[in-house]
Amino acid sequence: MNKAKGIPTKERLLASGALLFSEKGFGSVSVREICKHAETSMNMIHHYFKSKEGLLEAILEQFSSSVFELPLRILDKPPRSKEDLLARLEMLFETTLDACVENRLLLLVILREQAKLSAVTLYIEKFAWFLSQGKEQGLVRKEMDTDMITGFLLDRIINQVQFAPWIEENYGASVQSQGHSQYKQQWCQANLDLFFNGILPSAQS
Amino acid sequence: MNKAKGIPTKERLLASGALLFSEKGFGSVSVREICKHAETSMNMIHHYFKSKEGLLEAILEQFSSSVFELPLRILDKPPRSKEDLLARLEMLFETTLDACVENRLLLLVILREQAKLSAVTLYIEKFAWFLSQGKEQGLVRKEMDTDMITGFLLDRIINQVQFAPWIEENYGASVQSQGHSQYKQQWCQANLDLFFNGILPSAQS
C-alpha cells in the first residue's frame, strides 16, 4: 500500500521495520518479513542498511535526531518569573507528549530493545538544569531534591503513550485518541497540577 | 548451576524462561535454549507447561498472584488523618518499589510483552479509591483530579527499576544497588515530597 503512494524504498523499509519491531520485537522479525511488508526485494535491506541491525540503528537514529528538538528548545534559558516557569513547563509537557504520540512506534521499539539514547539523557540533564535554575531564583522550593524528580515528566508521558491501547480499553480514551482530545488536555492539566502543587491542601496543619 | 542447588525442574524452567525472555524477548528465545539454560531435557517444557506460550503464562501468573499483595493491603482502608495518609503512602511507595526490585525479571518480561495484568489494574483502582477517600475527608486537595494521577507511583517505580542498569551507569547508583541503599532512600523521599507538595514554594505569589 505504501508503494502505491510513491514513498521511496528506504522510507518504506524504515516504516515497516519500526512497525514490525514494535509489534514483535527485533529478534522475532526476519529480514524477509520486513521486505515483504515494505513491498520490496530481499537485497534492499542490505543495500540501504547492510543488515537488520543496521536498519534498527537507523530507526533509533531517527528518534534521536529530531523528536525532542522542540521540547529541548523550551529549556534553553532559565525561568525568569513564576509565570514564565509555569508557562514553559506546560509547553514542555505538551510538546513532549505530542512528540511521543507522533513517534509512538519509534518509542515502542526503543523501549522494547532497551536502547540507550543520548537524546533522553540530554533531555533529563536540561530539565534538571532548568529546575535548579528555578531553585536558585526562589521559583522552586529550596528543599526540593530536583535531581531525583527529573524523570517525572518522561516517565508519565512514555507510559501514557506506551500503554495507550490498554488505557483506552479500560477508560474509554487515551492521549492518542483521535478526534476528542479532551482526555489528553485533562491528563496534562492534572499532572502539571500535581507537579506544581502536590496532593496535599496548602493550609498548614 | 541451578541444578546443583537441588531446585526442582519446574522452578528452574520458570527462572530460565524469565531470564531469557527478559533479555531477548519471547519471540527470540527457543524452547531448546530455555531447556539448555535450565539444564533439563527438551520434553520438560511440554510436560509442565504444554508449550513456550504456556511457560510465559505461568511466569506472568507468578507476578499477578503475589507481587502486589503487601502494597494492596496498605490501601485496604481509607486514610484516617494526615499523618495516617502520609505514613501509608510512604509505605506504599517503599513496598511497591521493593516488590518491583525483587521481581525485576518478571517485570521486564511483562513490559517487553506488553502483558495486561489484572494485578496492575487492581493496584491502580485501589490507589484511586484511596486518594478519593482522602479527598472526601479534606486530606487531599479538592481540586486535584486524582483519577488522572494514579499512574504516578507505578510509572516512576517501574521505570526506575526497568532502567536501573542505565541509571547506575549514568549516576553511579540505582534503586537496586547492592550494599548502599542511600540512593533508594533519597529517591523515595524526593518523589514522595513531589507527590505531597509539588515543586512550587507554598507562599502565595
mmCIF file with all atom_site columns, N, CA, C and O in Angstrom, chain A residues 11-40:
data_model
loop_
_atom_site.group_PDB
_atom_site.id
_atom_site.type_symbol
_atom_site.label_atom_id
_atom_site.label_alt_id
_atom_site.label_comp_id
_atom_site.label_asym_id
_atom_site.label_entity_id
_atom_site.label_seq_id
_atom_site.pdbx_PDB_ins_code
_atom_site.Cartn_x
_atom_site.Cartn_y
_atom_site.Cartn_z
_atom_site.occupancy
_atom_site.B_iso_or_equiv
_atom_site.pdbx_formal_charge
_atom_site.auth_seq_id
_atom_site.auth_comp_id
_atom_site.auth_asym_id
_atom_site.auth_atom_id
_atom_site.pdbx_PDB_model_num
ATOM 1   N N  . GLU A 1 11 ? 12.467 4.705   2.886  1.00 0.00 ? 11 GLU A N  1
ATOM 2   C CA . GLU A 1 11 ? 11.469 5.152   3.856  1.00 0.00 ? 11 GLU A CA 1
ATOM 3   C C  . GLU A 1 11 ? 10.507 4.013   4.215  1.00 0.00 ? 11 GLU A C  1
ATOM 4   O O  . GLU A 1 11 ? 10.112 3.852   5.368  1.00 0.00 ? 11 GLU A O  1
ATOM 5   N N  . ARG A 1 12 ? 10.128 3.263   3.175  1.00 0.00 ? 12 ARG A N  1
ATOM 6   C CA . ARG A 1 12 ? 9.201  2.147   3.410  1.00 0.00 ? 12 ARG A CA 1
ATOM 7   C C  . ARG A 1 12 ? 9.835  1.106   4.327  1.00 0.00 ? 12 ARG A C  1
ATOM 8   O O  . ARG A 1 12 ? 9.194  0.547   5.207  1.00 0.00 ? 12 ARG A O  1
ATOM 9   N N  . LEU A 1 13 ? 11.137 0.874   4.129  1.00 0.00 ? 13 LEU A N  1
ATOM 10  C CA . LEU A 1 13 ? 11.833 -0.100  4.982  1.00 0.00 ? 13 LEU A CA 1
ATOM 11  C C  . LEU A 1 13 ? 11.906 0.401   6.428  1.00 0.00 ? 13 LEU A C  1
ATOM 12  O O  . LEU A 1 13 ? 11.724 -0.369  7.379  1.00 0.00 ? 13 LEU A O  1
ATOM 13  N N  . LEU A 1 14 ? 12.176 1.685   6.610  1.00 0.00 ? 14 LEU A N  1
ATOM 14  C CA . LEU A 1 14 ? 12.233 2.261   7.960  1.00 0.00 ? 14 LEU A CA 1
ATOM 15  C C  . LEU A 1 14 ? 10.874 2.142   8.651  1.00 0.00 ? 14 LEU A C  1
ATOM 16  O O  . LEU A 1 14 ? 10.793 1.749   9.824  1.00 0.00 ? 14 LEU A O  1
ATOM 17  N N  . ALA A 1 15 ? 9.803  2.450   7.905  1.00 0.00 ? 15 ALA A N  1
ATOM 18  C CA . ALA A 1 15 ? 8.456  2.396   8.483  1.00 0.00 ? 15 ALA A CA 1
ATOM 19  C C  . ALA A 1 15 ? 8.044  0.968   8.805  1.00 0.00 ? 15 ALA A C  1
ATOM 20  O O  . ALA A 1 15 ? 7.531  0.680   9.900  1.00 0.00 ? 15 ALA A O  1
ATOM 21  N N  . SER A 1 16 ? 8.308  0.047   7.880  1.00 0.00 ? 16 SER A N  1
ATOM 22  C CA . SER A 1 16 ? 7.943  -1.350  8.124  1.00 0.00 ? 16 SER A CA 1
ATOM 23  C C  . SER A 1 16 ? 8.761  -1.929  9.267  1.00 0.00 ? 16 SER A C  1
ATOM 24  O O  . SER A 1 16 ? 8.243  -2.674  10.100 1.00 0.00 ? 16 SER A O  1
ATOM 25  N N  . GLY A 1 17 ? 10.035 -1.583  9.305  1.00 0.00 ? 17 GLY A N  1
ATOM 26  C CA . GLY A 1 17 ? 10.908 -2.055  10.391 1.00 0.00 ? 17 GLY A CA 1
ATOM 27  C C  . GLY A 1 17 ? 10.383 -1.586  11.736 1.00 0.00 ? 17 GLY A C  1
ATOM 28  O O  . GLY A 1 17 ? 10.230 -2.374  12.677 1.00 0.00 ? 17 GLY A O  1
ATOM 29  N N  . ALA A 1 18 ? 10.071 -0.294  11.849 1.00 0.00 ? 18 ALA A N  1
ATOM 30  C CA . ALA A 1 18 ? 9.572  0.266   13.109 1.00 0.00 ? 18 ALA A CA 1
ATOM 31  C C  . ALA A 1 18 ? 8.277  -0.431  13.535 1.00 0.00 ? 18 ALA A C  1
ATOM 32  O O  . ALA A 1 18 ? 8.119  -0.815  14.698 1.00 0.00 ? 18 ALA A O  1
ATOM 33  N N  . LEU A 1 19 ? 7.384  -0.623  12.571 1.00 0.00 ? 19 LEU A N  1
ATOM 34  C CA . LEU A 1 19 ? 6.103  -1.262  12.893 1.00 0.00 ? 19 LEU A CA 1
ATOM 35  C C  . LEU A 1 19 ? 6.309  -2.700  13.380 1.00 0.00 ? 19 LEU A C  1
ATOM 36  O O  . LEU A 1 19 ? 5.807  -3.088  14.443 1.00 0.00 ? 19 LEU A O  1
ATOM 37  N N  . LEU A 1 20 ? 7.069  -3.470  12.623 1.00 0.00 ? 20 LEU A N  1
ATOM 38  C CA . LEU A 1 20 ? 7.237  -4.885  12.971 1.00 0.00 ? 20 LEU A CA 1
ATOM 39  C C  . LEU A 1 20 ? 8.079  -5.074  14.238 1.00 0.00 ? 20 LEU A C  1
ATOM 40  O O  . LEU A 1 20 ? 7.763  -5.910  15.078 1.00 0.00 ? 20 LEU A O  1
ATOM 41  N N  . PHE A 1 21 ? 9.145  -4.287  14.387 1.00 0.00 ? 21 PHE A N  1
ATOM 42  C CA . PHE A 1 21 ? 9.966  -4.390  15.607 1.00 0.00 ? 21 PHE A CA 1
ATOM 43  C C  . PHE A 1 21 ? 9.128  -4.036  16.836 1.00 0.00 ? 21 PHE A C  1
ATOM 44  O O  . PHE A 1 21 ? 9.256  -4.651  17.887 1.00 0.00 ? 21 PHE A O  1
ATOM 45  N N  . SER A 1 22 ? 8.284  -3.015  16.702 1.00 0.00 ? 22 SER A N  1
ATOM 46  C CA . SER A 1 22 ? 7.488  -2.583  17.860 1.00 0.00 ? 22 SER A CA 1
ATOM 47  C C  . SER A 1 22 ? 6.438  -3.630  18.230 1.00 0.00 ? 22 SER A C  1
ATOM 48  O O  . SER A 1 22 ? 6.119  -3.815  19.393 1.00 0.00 ? 22 SER A O  1
ATOM 49  N N  . GLU A 1 23 ? 5.918  -4.321  17.223 1.00 0.00 ? 23 GLU A N  1
ATOM 50  C CA . GLU A 1 23 ? 4.876  -5.308  17.491 1.00 0.00 ? 23 GLU A CA 1
ATOM 51  C C  . GLU A 1 23 ? 5.428  -6.625  18.019 1.00 0.00 ? 23 GLU A C  1
ATOM 52  O O  . GLU A 1 23 ? 4.851  -7.243  18.899 1.00 0.00 ? 23 GLU A O  1
ATOM 53  N N  . LYS A 1 24 ? 6.542  -7.083  17.413 1.00 0.00 ? 24 LYS A N  1
ATOM 54  C CA . LYS A 1 24 ? 7.003  -8.441  17.705 1.00 0.00 ? 24 LYS A CA 1
ATOM 55  C C  . LYS A 1 24 ? 8.371  -8.512  18.366 1.00 0.00 ? 24 LYS A C  1
ATOM 56  O O  . LYS A 1 24 ? 8.786  -9.584  18.792 1.00 0.00 ? 24 LYS A O  1
ATOM 57  N N  . GLY A 1 25 ? 9.067  -7.402  18.439 1.00 0.00 ? 25 GLY A N  1
ATOM 58  C CA . GLY A 1 25 ? 10.418 -7.425  18.980 1.00 0.00 ? 25 GLY A CA 1
ATOM 59  C C  . GLY A 1 25 ? 11.429 -7.718  17.886 1.00 0.00 ? 25 GLY A C  1
ATOM 60  O O  . GLY A 1 25 ? 11.159 -8.480  16.960 1.00 0.00 ? 25 GLY A O  1
ATOM 61  N N  . PHE A 1 26 ? 12.591 -7.107  18.003 1.00 0.00 ? 26 PHE A N  1
ATOM 62  C CA . PHE A 1 26 ? 13.644 -7.194  16.998 1.00 0.00 ? 26 PHE A CA 1
ATOM 63  C C  . PHE A 1 26 ? 13.987 -8.630  16.624 1.00 0.00 ? 26 PHE A C  1
ATOM 64  O O  . PHE A 1 26 ? 14.086 -8.991  15.458 1.00 0.00 ? 26 PHE A O  1
ATOM 65  N N  . GLY A 1 27 ? 14.150 -9.465  17.650 1.00 0.00 ? 27 GLY A N  1
ATOM 66  C CA . GLY A 1 27 ? 14.603 -10.836 17.412 1.00 0.00 ? 27 GLY A CA 1
ATOM 67  C C  . GLY A 1 27 ? 13.600 -11.705 16.665 1.00 0.00 ? 27 GLY A C  1
ATOM 68  O O  . GLY A 1 27 ? 13.976 -12.682 16.016 1.00 0.00 ? 27 GLY A O  1
ATOM 69  N N  . SER A 1 28 ? 12.330 -11.350 16.755 1.00 0.00 ? 28 SER A N  1
ATOM 70  C CA . SER A 1 28 ? 11.295 -12.212 16.168 1.00 0.00 ? 28 SER A CA 1
ATOM 71  C C  . SER A 1 28 ? 10.957 -11.862 14.727 1.00 0.00 ? 28 SER A C  1
ATOM 72  O O  . SER A 1 28 ? 10.140 -12.534 14.109 1.00 0.00 ? 28 SER A O  1
ATOM 73  N N  . VAL A 1 29 ? 11.543 -10.803 14.219 1.00 0.00 ? 29 VAL A N  1
ATOM 74  C CA . VAL A 1 29 ? 11.196 -10.365 12.866 1.00 0.00 ? 29 VAL A CA 1
ATOM 75  C C  . VAL A 1 29 ? 12.332 -10.730 11.913 1.00 0.00 ? 29 VAL A C  1
ATOM 76  O O  . VAL A 1 29 ? 13.495 -10.482 12.211 1.00 0.00 ? 29 VAL A O  1
ATOM 77  N N  . SER A 1 30 ? 11.988 -11.322 10.778 1.00 0.00 ? 30 SER A N  1
ATOM 78  C CA . SER A 1 30 ? 13.021 -11.697 9.806  1.00 0.00 ? 30 SER A CA 1
ATOM 79  C C  . SER A 1 30 ? 13.158 -10.613 8.738  1.00 0.00 ? 30 SER A C  1
ATOM 80  O O  . SER A 1 30 ? 12.237 -9.823  8.501  1.00 0.00 ? 30 SER A O  1
ATOM 81  N N  . VAL A 1 31 ? 14.335 -10.594 8.113  1.00 0.00 ? 31 VAL A N  1
ATOM 82  C CA . VAL A 1 31 ? 14.582 -9.676  7.002  1.00 0.00 ? 31 VAL A CA 1
ATOM 83  C C  . VAL A 1 31 ? 13.539 -9.894  5.908  1.00 0.00 ? 31 VAL A C  1
ATOM 84  O O  . VAL A 1 31 ? 12.995 -8.944  5.341  1.00 0.00 ? 31 VAL A O  1
ATOM 85  N N  . ARG A 1 32 ? 13.223 -11.153 5.660  1.00 0.00 ? 32 ARG A N  1
ATOM 86  C CA . ARG A 1 32 ? 12.221 -11.495 4.649  1.00 0.00 ? 32 ARG A CA 1
ATOM 87  C C  . ARG A 1 32 ? 10.874 -10.816 4.948  1.00 0.00 ? 32 ARG A C  1
ATOM 88  O O  . ARG A 1 32 ? 10.237 -10.250 4.070  1.00 0.00 ? 32 ARG A O  1
ATOM 89  N N  . GLU A 1 33 ? 10.487 -10.898 6.232  1.00 0.00 ? 33 GLU A N  1
ATOM 90  C CA . GLU A 1 33 ? 9.207  -10.326 6.659  1.00 0.00 ? 33 GLU A CA 1
ATOM 91  C C  . GLU A 1 33 ? 9.165  -8.802  6.439  1.00 0.00 ? 33 GLU A C  1
ATOM 92  O O  . GLU A 1 33 ? 8.155  -8.252  5.973  1.00 0.00 ? 33 GLU A O  1
ATOM 93  N N  . ILE A 1 34 ? 10.246 -8.151  6.819  1.00 0.00 ? 34 ILE A N  1
ATOM 94  C CA . ILE A 1 34 ? 10.301 -6.691  6.669  1.00 0.00 ? 34 ILE A CA 1
ATOM 95  C C  . ILE A 1 34 ? 10.187 -6.302  5.195  1.00 0.00 ? 34 ILE A C  1
ATOM 96  O O  . ILE A 1 34 ? 9.420  -5.416  4.833  1.00 0.00 ? 34 ILE A O  1
ATOM 97  N N  . CYS A 1 35 ? 10.942 -7.014  4.347  1.00 0.00 ? 35 CYS A N  1
ATOM 98  C CA . CYS A 1 35 ? 10.931 -6.687  2.916  1.00 0.00 ? 35 CYS A CA 1
ATOM 99  C C  . CYS A 1 35 ? 9.566  -6.954  2.315  1.00 0.00 ? 35 CYS A C  1
ATOM 100 O O  . CYS A 1 35 ? 9.076  -6.183  1.486  1.00 0.00 ? 35 CYS A O  1
ATOM 101 N N  . LYS A 1 36 ? 8.931  -8.032  2.756  1.00 0.00 ? 36 LYS A N  1
ATOM 102 C CA . LYS A 1 36 ? 7.609  -8.348  2.243  1.00 0.00 ? 36 LYS A CA 1
ATOM 103 C C  . LYS A 1 36 ? 6.629  -7.233  2.631  1.00 0.00 ? 36 LYS A C  1
ATOM 104 O O  . LYS A 1 36 ? 5.854  -6.751  1.816  1.00 0.00 ? 36 LYS A O  1
ATOM 105 N N  . HIS A 1 37 ? 6.691  -6.821  3.911  1.00 0.00 ? 37 HIS A N  1
ATOM 106 C CA . HIS A 1 37 ? 5.806  -5.769  4.404  1.00 0.00 ? 37 HIS A CA 1
ATOM 107 C C  . HIS A 1 37 ? 6.053  -4.456  3.655  1.00 0.00 ? 37 HIS A C  1
ATOM 108 O O  . HIS A 1 37 ? 5.121  -3.706  3.356  1.00 0.00 ? 37 HIS A O  1
ATOM 109 N N  . ALA A 1 38 ? 7.317  -4.175  3.340  1.00 0.00 ? 38 ALA A N  1
ATOM 110 C CA . ALA A 1 38 ? 7.663  -2.925  2.650  1.00 0.00 ? 38 ALA A CA 1
ATOM 111 C C  . ALA A 1 38 ? 7.499  -3.058  1.144  1.00 0.00 ? 38 ALA A C  1
ATOM 112 O O  . ALA A 1 38 ? 7.802  -2.120  0.398  1.00 0.00 ? 38 ALA A O  1
ATOM 113 N N  . GLU A 1 39 ? 7.055  -4.221  0.710  1.00 0.00 ? 39 GLU A N  1
ATOM 114 C CA . GLU A 1 39 ? 6.859  -4.490  -0.718 1.00 0.00 ? 39 GLU A CA 1
ATOM 115 C C  . GLU A 1 39 ? 8.101  -4.189  -1.547 1.00 0.00 ? 39 GLU A C  1
ATOM 116 O O  . GLU A 1 39 ? 8.062  -3.448  -2.528 1.00 0.00 ? 39 GLU A O  1
ATOM 117 N N  . THR A 1 40 ? 9.206  -4.776  -1.105 1.00 0.00 ? 40 THR A N  1
ATOM 118 C CA . THR A 1 40 ? 10.442 -4.619  -1.861 1.00 0.00 ? 40 THR A CA 1
ATOM 119 C C  . THR A 1 40 ? 11.210 -5.944  -1.838 1.00 0.00 ? 40 THR A C  1
ATOM 120 O O  . THR A 1 40 ? 10.813 -6.876  -1.146 1.00 0.00 ? 40 THR A O  1
#
